[in-house]
Coordinates of C-alpha atoms in Angstrom, one line a residue:
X1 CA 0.0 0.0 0.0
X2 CA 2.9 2.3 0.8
X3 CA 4.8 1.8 -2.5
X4 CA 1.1 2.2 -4.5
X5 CA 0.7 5.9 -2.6
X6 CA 4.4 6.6 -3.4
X7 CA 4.6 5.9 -6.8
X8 CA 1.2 7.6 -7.3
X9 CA 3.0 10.8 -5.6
X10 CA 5.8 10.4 -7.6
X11 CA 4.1 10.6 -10.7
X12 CA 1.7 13.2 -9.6
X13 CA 4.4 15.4 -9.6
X14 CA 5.2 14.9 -13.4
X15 CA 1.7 15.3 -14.3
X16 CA 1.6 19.0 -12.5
X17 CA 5.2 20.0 -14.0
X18 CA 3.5 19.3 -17.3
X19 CA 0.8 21.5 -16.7
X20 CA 2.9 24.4 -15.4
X21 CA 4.7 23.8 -19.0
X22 CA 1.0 23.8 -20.4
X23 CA 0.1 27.2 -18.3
X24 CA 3.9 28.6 -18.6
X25 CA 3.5 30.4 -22.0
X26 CA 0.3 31.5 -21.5
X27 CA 1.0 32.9 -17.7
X28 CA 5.2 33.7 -17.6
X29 CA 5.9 37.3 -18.9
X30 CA 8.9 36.8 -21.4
X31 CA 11.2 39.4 -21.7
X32 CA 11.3 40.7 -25.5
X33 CA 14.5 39.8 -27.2
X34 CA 16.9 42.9 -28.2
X35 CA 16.4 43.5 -31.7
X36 CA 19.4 44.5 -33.9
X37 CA 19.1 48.1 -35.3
X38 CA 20.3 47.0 -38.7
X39 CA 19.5 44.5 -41.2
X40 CA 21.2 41.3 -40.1
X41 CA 24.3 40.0 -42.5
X42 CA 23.5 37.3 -45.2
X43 CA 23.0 33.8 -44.3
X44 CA 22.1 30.6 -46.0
X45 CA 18.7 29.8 -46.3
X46 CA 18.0 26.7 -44.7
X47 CA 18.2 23.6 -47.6
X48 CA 14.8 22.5 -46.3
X49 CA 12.7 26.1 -46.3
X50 CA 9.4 25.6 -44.2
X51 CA 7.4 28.2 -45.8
X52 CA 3.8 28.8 -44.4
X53 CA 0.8 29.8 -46.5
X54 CA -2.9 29.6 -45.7
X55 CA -3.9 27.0 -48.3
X56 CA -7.2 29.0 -48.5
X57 CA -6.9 32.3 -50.2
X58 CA -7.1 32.1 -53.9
X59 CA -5.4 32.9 -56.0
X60 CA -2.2 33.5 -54.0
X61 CA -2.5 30.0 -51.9
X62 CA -4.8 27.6 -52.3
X63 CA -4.9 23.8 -53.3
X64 CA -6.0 22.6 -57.2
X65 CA -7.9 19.6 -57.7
X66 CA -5.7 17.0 -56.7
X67 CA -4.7 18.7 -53.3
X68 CA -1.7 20.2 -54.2
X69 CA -0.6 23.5 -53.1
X70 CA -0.9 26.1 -56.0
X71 CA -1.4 30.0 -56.6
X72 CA 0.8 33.3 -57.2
X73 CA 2.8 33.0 -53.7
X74 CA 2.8 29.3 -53.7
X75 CA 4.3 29.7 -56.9
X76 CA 6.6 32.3 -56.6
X77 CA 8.7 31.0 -53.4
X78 CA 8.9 28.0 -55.2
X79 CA 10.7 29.2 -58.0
X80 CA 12.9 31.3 -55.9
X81 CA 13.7 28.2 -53.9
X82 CA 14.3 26.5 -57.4
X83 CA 16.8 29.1 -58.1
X84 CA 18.2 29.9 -54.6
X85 CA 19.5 25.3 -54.7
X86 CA 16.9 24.8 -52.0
X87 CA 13.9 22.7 -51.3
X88 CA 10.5 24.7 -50.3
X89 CA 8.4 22.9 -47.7
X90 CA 5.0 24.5 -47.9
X91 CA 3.0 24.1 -44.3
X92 CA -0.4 25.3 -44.5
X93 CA -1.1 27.9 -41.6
X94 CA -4.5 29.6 -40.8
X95 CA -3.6 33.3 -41.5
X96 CA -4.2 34.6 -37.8
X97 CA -1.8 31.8 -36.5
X98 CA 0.8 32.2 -39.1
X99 CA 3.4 34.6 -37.0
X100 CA 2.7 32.6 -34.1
X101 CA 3.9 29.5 -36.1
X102 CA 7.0 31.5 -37.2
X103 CA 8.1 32.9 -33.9
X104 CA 7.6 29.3 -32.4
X105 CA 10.3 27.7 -35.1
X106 CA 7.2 25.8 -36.9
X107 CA 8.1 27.6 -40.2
X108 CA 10.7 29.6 -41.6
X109 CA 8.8 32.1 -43.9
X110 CA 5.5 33.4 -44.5
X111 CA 4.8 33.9 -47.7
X112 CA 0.7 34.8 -48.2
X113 CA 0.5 38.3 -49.2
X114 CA 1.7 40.2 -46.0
X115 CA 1.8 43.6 -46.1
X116 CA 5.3 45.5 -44.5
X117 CA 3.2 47.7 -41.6
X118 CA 5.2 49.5 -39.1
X119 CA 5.1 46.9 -36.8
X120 CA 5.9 44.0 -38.7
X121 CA 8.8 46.2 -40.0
X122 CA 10.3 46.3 -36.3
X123 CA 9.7 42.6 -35.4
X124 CA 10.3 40.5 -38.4
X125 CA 12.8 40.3 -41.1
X126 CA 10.3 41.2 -44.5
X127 CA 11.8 41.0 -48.2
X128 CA 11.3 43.4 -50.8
X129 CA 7.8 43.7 -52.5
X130 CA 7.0 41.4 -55.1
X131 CA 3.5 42.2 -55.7
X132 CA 1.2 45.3 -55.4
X133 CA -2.5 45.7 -55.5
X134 CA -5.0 48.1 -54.0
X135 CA -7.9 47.4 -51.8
X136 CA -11.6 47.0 -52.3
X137 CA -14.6 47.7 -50.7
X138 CA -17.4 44.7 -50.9
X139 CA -21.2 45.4 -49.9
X140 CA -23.9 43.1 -50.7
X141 CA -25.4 44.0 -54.0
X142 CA -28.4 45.8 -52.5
X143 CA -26.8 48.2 -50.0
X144 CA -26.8 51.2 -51.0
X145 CA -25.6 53.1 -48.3
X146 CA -21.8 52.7 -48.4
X147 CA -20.6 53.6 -52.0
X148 CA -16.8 54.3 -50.5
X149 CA -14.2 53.9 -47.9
X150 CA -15.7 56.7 -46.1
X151 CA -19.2 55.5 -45.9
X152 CA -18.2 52.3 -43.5
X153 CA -18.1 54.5 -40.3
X154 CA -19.8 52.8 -37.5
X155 CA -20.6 49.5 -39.9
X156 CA -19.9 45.8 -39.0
X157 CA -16.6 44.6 -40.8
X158 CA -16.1 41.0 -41.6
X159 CA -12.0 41.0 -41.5
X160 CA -9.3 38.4 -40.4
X161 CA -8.2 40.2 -37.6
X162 CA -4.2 40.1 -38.3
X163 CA -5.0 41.3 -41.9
X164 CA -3.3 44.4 -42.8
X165 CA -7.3 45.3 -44.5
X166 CA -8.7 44.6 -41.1
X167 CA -6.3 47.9 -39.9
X168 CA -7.8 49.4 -43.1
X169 CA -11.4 49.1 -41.9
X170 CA -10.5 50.1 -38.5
X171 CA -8.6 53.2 -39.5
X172 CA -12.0 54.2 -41.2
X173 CA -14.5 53.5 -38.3
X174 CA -15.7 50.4 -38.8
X175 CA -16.4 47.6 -36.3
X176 CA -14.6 44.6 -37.2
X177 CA -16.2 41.2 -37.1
X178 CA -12.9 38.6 -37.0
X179 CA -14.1 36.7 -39.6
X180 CA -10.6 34.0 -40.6
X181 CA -11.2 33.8 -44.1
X182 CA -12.2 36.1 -47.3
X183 CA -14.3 33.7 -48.3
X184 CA -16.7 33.4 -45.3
X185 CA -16.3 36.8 -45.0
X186 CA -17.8 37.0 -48.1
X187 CA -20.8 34.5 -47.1
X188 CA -21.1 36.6 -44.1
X189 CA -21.8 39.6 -46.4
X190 CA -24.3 38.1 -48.4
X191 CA -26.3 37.0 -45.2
X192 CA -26.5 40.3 -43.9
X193 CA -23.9 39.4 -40.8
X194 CA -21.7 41.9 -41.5
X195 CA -22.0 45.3 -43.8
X196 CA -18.9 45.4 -45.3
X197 CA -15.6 43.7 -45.8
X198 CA -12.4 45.4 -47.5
X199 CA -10.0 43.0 -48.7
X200 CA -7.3 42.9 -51.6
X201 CA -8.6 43.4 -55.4
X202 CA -7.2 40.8 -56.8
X203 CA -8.3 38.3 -54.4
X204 CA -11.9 39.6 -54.6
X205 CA -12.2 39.8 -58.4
X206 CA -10.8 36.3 -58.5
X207 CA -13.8 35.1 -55.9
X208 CA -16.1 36.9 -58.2
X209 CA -14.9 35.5 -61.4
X210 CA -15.4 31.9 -60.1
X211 CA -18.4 31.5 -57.5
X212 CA -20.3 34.3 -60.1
X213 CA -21.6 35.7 -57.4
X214 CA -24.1 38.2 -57.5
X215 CA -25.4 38.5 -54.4
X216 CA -21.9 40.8 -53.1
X217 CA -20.7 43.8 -55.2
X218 CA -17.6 46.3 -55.6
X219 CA -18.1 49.3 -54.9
X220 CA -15.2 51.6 -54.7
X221 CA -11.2 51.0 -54.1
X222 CA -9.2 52.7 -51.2
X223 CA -6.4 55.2 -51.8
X224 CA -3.6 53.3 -50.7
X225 CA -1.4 50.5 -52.3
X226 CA -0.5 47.8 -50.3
X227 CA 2.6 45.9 -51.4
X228 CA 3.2 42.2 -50.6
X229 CA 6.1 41.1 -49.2
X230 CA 8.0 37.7 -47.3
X231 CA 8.3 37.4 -43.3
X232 CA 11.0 36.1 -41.3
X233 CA 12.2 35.7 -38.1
X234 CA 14.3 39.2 -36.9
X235 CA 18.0 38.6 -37.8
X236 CA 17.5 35.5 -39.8
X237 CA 19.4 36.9 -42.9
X238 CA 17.8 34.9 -45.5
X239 CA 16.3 38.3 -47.4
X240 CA 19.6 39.7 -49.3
X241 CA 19.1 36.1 -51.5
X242 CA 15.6 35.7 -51.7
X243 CA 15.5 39.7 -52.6
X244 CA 18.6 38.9 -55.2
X245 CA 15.9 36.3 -56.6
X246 CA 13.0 38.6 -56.6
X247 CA 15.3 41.4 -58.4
X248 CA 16.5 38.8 -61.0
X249 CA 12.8 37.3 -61.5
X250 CA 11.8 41.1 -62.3
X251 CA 14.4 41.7 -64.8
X252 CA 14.0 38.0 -66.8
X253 CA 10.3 38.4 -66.9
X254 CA 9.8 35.4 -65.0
X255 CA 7.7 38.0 -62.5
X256 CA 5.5 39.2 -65.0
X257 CA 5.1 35.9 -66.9
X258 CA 3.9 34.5 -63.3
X259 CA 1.5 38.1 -62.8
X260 CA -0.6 36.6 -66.4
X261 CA -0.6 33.0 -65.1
X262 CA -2.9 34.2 -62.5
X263 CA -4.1 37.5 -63.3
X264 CA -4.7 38.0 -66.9
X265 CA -7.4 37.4 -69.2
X266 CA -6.9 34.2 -69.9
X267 CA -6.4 33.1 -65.7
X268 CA -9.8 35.0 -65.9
X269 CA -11.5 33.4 -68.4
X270 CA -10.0 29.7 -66.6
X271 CA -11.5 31.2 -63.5
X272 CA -15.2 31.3 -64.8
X273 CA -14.6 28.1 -66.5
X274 CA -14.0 26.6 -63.2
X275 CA -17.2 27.8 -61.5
X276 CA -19.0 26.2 -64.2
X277 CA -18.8 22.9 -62.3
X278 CA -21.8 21.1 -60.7
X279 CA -22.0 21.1 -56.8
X280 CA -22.1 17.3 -57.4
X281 CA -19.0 16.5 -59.2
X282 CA -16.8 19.2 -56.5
X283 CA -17.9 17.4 -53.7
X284 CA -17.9 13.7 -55.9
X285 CA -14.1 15.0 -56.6
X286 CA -13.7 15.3 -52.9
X287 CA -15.0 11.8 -51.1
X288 CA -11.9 9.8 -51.6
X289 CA -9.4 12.5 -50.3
X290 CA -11.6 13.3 -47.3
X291 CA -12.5 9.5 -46.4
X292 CA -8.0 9.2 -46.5
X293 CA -8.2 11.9 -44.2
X294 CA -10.3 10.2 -42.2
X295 CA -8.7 7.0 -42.2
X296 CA -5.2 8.2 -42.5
X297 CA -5.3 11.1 -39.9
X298 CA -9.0 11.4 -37.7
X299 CA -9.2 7.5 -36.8
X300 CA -5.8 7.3 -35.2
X301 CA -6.0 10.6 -33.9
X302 CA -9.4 9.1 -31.7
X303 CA -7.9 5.9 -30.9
X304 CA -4.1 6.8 -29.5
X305 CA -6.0 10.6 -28.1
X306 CA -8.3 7.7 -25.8
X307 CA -6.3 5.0 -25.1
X308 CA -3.6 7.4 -23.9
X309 CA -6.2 9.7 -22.4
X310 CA -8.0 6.5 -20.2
X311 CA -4.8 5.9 -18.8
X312 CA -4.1 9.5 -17.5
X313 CA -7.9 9.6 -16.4
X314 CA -7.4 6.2 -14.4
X315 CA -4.0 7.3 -12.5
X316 CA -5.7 10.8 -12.0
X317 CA -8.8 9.2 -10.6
X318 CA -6.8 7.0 -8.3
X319 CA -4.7 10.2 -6.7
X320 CA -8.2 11.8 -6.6
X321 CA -9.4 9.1 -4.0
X322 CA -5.8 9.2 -2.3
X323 CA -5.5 10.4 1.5
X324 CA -2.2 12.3 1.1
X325 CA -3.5 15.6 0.7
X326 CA -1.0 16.4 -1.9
X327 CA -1.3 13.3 -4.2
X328 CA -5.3 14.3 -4.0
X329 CA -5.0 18.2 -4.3
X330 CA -2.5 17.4 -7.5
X331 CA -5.6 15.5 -9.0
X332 CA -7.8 18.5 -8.2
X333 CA -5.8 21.1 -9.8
X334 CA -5.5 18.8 -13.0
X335 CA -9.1 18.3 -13.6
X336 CA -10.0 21.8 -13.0
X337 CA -7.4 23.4 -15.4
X338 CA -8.3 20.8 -18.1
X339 CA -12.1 21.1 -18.0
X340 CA -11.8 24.8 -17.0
X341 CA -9.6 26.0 -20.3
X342 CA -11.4 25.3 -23.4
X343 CA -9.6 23.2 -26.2
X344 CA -8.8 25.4 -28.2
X345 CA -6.8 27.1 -26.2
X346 CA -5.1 24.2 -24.8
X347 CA -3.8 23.0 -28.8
X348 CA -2.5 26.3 -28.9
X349 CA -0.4 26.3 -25.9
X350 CA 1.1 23.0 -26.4
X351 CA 1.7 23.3 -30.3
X352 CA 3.1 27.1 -30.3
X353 CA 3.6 27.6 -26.7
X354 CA 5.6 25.1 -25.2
X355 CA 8.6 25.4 -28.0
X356 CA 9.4 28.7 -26.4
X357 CA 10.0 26.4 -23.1
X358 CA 11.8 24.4 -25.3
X359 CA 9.4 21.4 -25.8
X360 CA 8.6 21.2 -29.6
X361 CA 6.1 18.5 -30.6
X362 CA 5.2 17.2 -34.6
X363 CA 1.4 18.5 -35.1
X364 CA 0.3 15.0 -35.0
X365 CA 2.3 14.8 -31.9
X366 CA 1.1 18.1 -30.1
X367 CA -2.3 17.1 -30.8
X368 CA -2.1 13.4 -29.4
X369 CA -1.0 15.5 -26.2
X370 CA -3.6 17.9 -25.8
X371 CA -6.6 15.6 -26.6
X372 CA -5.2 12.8 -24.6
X373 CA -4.6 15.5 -21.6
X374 CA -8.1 16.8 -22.5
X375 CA -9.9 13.4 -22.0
X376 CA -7.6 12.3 -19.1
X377 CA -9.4 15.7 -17.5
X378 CA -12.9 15.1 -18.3
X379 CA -12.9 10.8 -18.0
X380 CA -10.9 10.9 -15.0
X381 CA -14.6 12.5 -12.9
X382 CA -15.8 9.6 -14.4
X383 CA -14.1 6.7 -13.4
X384 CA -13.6 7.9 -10.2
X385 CA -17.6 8.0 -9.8
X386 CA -17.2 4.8 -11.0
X387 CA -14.8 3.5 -8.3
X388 CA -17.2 5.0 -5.7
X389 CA -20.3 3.0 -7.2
X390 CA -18.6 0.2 -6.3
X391 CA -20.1 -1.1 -3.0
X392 CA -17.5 -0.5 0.2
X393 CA -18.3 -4.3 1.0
X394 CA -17.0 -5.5 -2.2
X395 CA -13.5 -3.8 -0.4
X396 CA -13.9 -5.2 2.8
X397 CA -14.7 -8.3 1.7
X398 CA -11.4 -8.7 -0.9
X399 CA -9.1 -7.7 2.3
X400 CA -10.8 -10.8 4.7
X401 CA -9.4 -13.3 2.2
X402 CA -6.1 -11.5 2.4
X403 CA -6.2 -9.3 -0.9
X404 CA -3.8 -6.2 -0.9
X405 CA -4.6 -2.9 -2.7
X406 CA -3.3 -3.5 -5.9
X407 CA -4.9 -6.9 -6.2
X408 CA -8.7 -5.7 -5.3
X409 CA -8.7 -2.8 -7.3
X410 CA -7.6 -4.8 -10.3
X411 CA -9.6 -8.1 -10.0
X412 CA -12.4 -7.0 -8.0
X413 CA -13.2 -2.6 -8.2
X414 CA -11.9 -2.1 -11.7
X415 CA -14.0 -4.8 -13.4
X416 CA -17.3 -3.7 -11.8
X417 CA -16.2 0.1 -12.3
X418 CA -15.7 -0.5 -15.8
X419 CA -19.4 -1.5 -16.8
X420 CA -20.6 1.9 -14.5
X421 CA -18.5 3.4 -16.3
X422 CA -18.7 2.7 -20.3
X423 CA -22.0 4.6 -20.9
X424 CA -20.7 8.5 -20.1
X425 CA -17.0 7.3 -21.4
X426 CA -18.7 6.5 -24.8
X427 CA -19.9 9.5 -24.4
X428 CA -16.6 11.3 -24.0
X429 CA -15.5 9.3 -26.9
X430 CA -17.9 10.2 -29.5
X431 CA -17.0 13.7 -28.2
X432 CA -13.2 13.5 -28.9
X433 CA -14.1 12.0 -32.7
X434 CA -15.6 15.8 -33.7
X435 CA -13.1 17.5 -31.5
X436 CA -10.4 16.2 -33.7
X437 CA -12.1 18.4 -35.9
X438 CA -10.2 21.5 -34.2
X439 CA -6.7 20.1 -35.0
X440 CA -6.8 21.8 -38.1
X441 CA -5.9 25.1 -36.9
X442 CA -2.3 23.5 -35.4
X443 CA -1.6 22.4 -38.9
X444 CA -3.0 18.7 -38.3
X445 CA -4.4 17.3 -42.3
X446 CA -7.4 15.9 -40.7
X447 CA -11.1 15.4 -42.6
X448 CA -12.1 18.9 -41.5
X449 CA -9.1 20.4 -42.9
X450 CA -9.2 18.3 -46.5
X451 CA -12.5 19.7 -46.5
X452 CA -12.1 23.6 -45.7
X453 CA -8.6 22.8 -48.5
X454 CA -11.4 22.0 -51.0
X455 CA -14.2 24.5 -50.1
X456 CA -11.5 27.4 -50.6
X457 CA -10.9 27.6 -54.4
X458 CA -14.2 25.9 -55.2
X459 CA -17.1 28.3 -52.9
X460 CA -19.0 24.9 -52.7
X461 CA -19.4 25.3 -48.1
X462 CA -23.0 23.3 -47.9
X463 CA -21.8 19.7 -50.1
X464 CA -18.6 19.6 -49.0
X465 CA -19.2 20.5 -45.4
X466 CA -22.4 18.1 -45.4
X467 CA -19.9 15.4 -46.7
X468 CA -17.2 16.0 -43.9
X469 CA -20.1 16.0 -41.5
X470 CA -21.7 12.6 -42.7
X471 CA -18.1 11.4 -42.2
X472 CA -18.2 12.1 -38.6
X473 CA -21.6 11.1 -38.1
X474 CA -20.5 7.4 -39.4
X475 CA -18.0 7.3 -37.2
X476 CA -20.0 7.9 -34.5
X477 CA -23.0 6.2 -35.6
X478 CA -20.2 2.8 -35.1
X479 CA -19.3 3.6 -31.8
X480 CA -22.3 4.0 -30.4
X481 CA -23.4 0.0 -32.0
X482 CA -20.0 -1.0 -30.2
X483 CA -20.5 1.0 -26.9
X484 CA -23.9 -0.8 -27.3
X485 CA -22.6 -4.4 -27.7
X486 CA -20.1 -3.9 -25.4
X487 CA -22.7 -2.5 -22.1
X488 CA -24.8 -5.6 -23.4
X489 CA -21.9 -7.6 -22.9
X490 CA -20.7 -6.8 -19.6
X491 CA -24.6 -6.8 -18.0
X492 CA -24.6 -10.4 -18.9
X493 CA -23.6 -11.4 -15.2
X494 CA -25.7 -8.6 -13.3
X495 CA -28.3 -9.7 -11.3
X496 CA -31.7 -7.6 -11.8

């Protein structure tokens, strides 16, 4: 009994020193690194340049029909790469996480149409411009109260919030709405949920010329010209190549010939002839690469999140129901972080937080530990109500034939426990299956995210989101016949 209580305190004091990791980068005030005054000298860009680009913003980044990354930027930093002898590894990023990804070491470069503010001018490294375009105002086609920039005073702005246009909107009155992407900005607008959004020209007239949209208009441009630029770490010294590269692309005509690829007549004309496909046959094109994602990414995810998840729940339940105040108050503190901090949050601390603390996990990694911690915190409650349910004579009576702790937890508490306790576990189970679905924004390639890759270029949200949805709801539909079969299985025994 004494060697049970000290290894459970033992490893009670792991578990917290993991979760003052988890709460370190969200709670420790870290002191801002000097930065140098002057450019930082040349150095070699890495041979392996993680690049990160949303995916999701056509034409710059987006993926064509057979998943691959394409688009102007996409493009671009791969031909620079091409030229500079190096390989470019593109890592989709959602937009609003994308400096967060760089300043945790996740990626490299950014390169998805930022614009060089003041700010980002002081904290990053940023290349020369290779791109500039103006920005647009977009109402819904029957508004006919805002006809400029002016008139958005006081109006409801759907705008990624990191989004040099979202400063736009702001400068000029507007309330922003943090809406991630264009496109569902763009929805937004048409429903009437915001009033306006302001956004890059290019970008909108490509939307336009595909989804034929009707319901959304242009009605003015804004006064300023934004130029587009690469982002990377303060002092990294990759930008006297890569602006060597952009320099020599301009003068060869390889920048211009790249400009008509996506923005000419004819990238127009390819544009409308893309929107011309049935809702059917984009979300027909899309059920085998969503159903790998499923099989390939979501169904492991589940399984090692749980299995790994059930065993941090047991040990936490165990030090819950221990009498050393310390082991119990340890349990305590774990279950009320976890089920007190939503999700979310928690994938964001462990997949860019913790490599500031020097812990740096894959994505598929990072998301196996904040799922598995996330279940440990929730099913933990529930196996130790279990436990509890559990008779006091069925205790008593294991220790008068001579059973020690160990032995009547495992052959006698535990197997009773376990049938109390299957119903709300396959509960938290069918739970975890669609919260895998939030592993997307820490760069996991789950269903979700093959579907959002799809919806992007193609404006088809309803079939391909229905589809991703009737994935999950398979899934689940499975579990609950097996969490079913299984409660049938173990009341076999029980006396009624």
């Amino acid at each position: 009994m004494h060697n049970v209580r000290l290894l459970a305190a033992r490893v009670a004091v792991a578990v917290f020193a993991v979760l003052l990791a988890l709460a370190g980068p969200a709670g420790v005030a870290r002191a801002a690194a000097p930065q140098p005054a002057h450019p930082a000298p040349a150095a070699a860009v890495p041979k392996v340049l993680r690049v990160g680009t949303e995916g999701v913003y056509p034409p710059f980044s987006y993926h064509d029909g057979n998943g691959n990354f394409t688009g102007y930027d996409v493009e671009l930093i791969q031909q620079i790469g091409k030229r500079l002898g190096v390989q470019v590894q593109l890592v989709q990023t959602p937009f609003d996480s994308m400096f967060a990804a760089l300043e945790s070491g996740r990626i490299d470069l950014v390169a998805n149409e930022i614009s060089p503010t003041p700010e980002r001018k002081a904290k990053y490294d940023l290349s020369a411009p290779y791109i500039s375009t103006t920005g647009v105002v977009v109402v819904a086609s029957g508004n006919k109260d805002i006809t400029s920039l002016a008139d958005i005073k006081g109006k409801r702005a759907g705008q990624s919030l990191t989004s040099n246009w979202s400063q736009v909107a702001k400068k000029a009155g507007a309330t922003i709405v943090p809406i991630q992407d264009m496109d569902k900005a763009m929805t937004a607008l048409a429903q009437n949920r915001v009033q306006v959004v302001v956004n890059d020209e290019l970008a909108v007239r490509n939307y336009l010329n595909t989804t034929g949209n009707k319901q959304v208009k242009i009605v003015s441009t804004t006064s300023d010209k934004t130029d587009s630029v690469f982002a990377a770490r303060k002092g990294s010294g990759y930008m006297p190549q890569i602006n060597a590269q952009i320099a020599a692309m301009r003068s060869d005509g390889a920048l211009q010939q790249l400009y008509d690829k996506y923005f000419g007549t004819k990238a127009q004309q390819q544009e409308k002839q893309a929107g011309n496909r049935s809702s059917w046959q984009i979300v027909r094109d899309n059920l085998w690469p969503m159903l790998l994602a499923t099989l390939r990414t979501t169904i492991p995810l589940t399984a090692i999140s749980f299995v790994l998840g059930l065993a941090i729940a047991l040990l936490i339940a165990l030090m819950r129901r221990s009498t050393i105040a310390i082991v119990s108050w340890l349990a305590r503190a774990y279950i009320s972080i976890i089920r007190g901090t939503p999700l979310l949050v928690q994938l964001f601390i462990v997949f860019y937080g913790l490599p500031q603390l020097g812990l740096k996990f894959s994505p598929f990694g990072a998301a196996i530990l904040a799922l598995s911690l996330n279940v440990g915190g929730y099913a933990a409650e529930v196996i130790r109500s279990a436990i509890a349910a559990v008779p006091q004579g069925q205790w008593e009576a294991a220790e008068t034939i001579g059973m020690d702790y160990r032995t009547t937890l495992r052959r006698v508490v535990l197997p009773q426990a376990a049938r109390i306790a299957v119903p709300p576990l396959g509960n938290t189970l069918v739970s975890l299956v669609k919260d895998t679905s939030l592993t997307s924004v820490i760069l996991v390639a789950d269903l979700f995210q093959k579907a959002q890759n799809a919806a992007a270029p193609t404006f088809e949200y309803m079939g391909l989101y229905t589809a991703a949805a009737a994935y999950y709801w398979v899934i689940c539909f499975v579990l609950n016949a097996l969490q079913g079969r299984l409660e049938k299985r173990l009341n076999r025994y029980v006396v009624r």
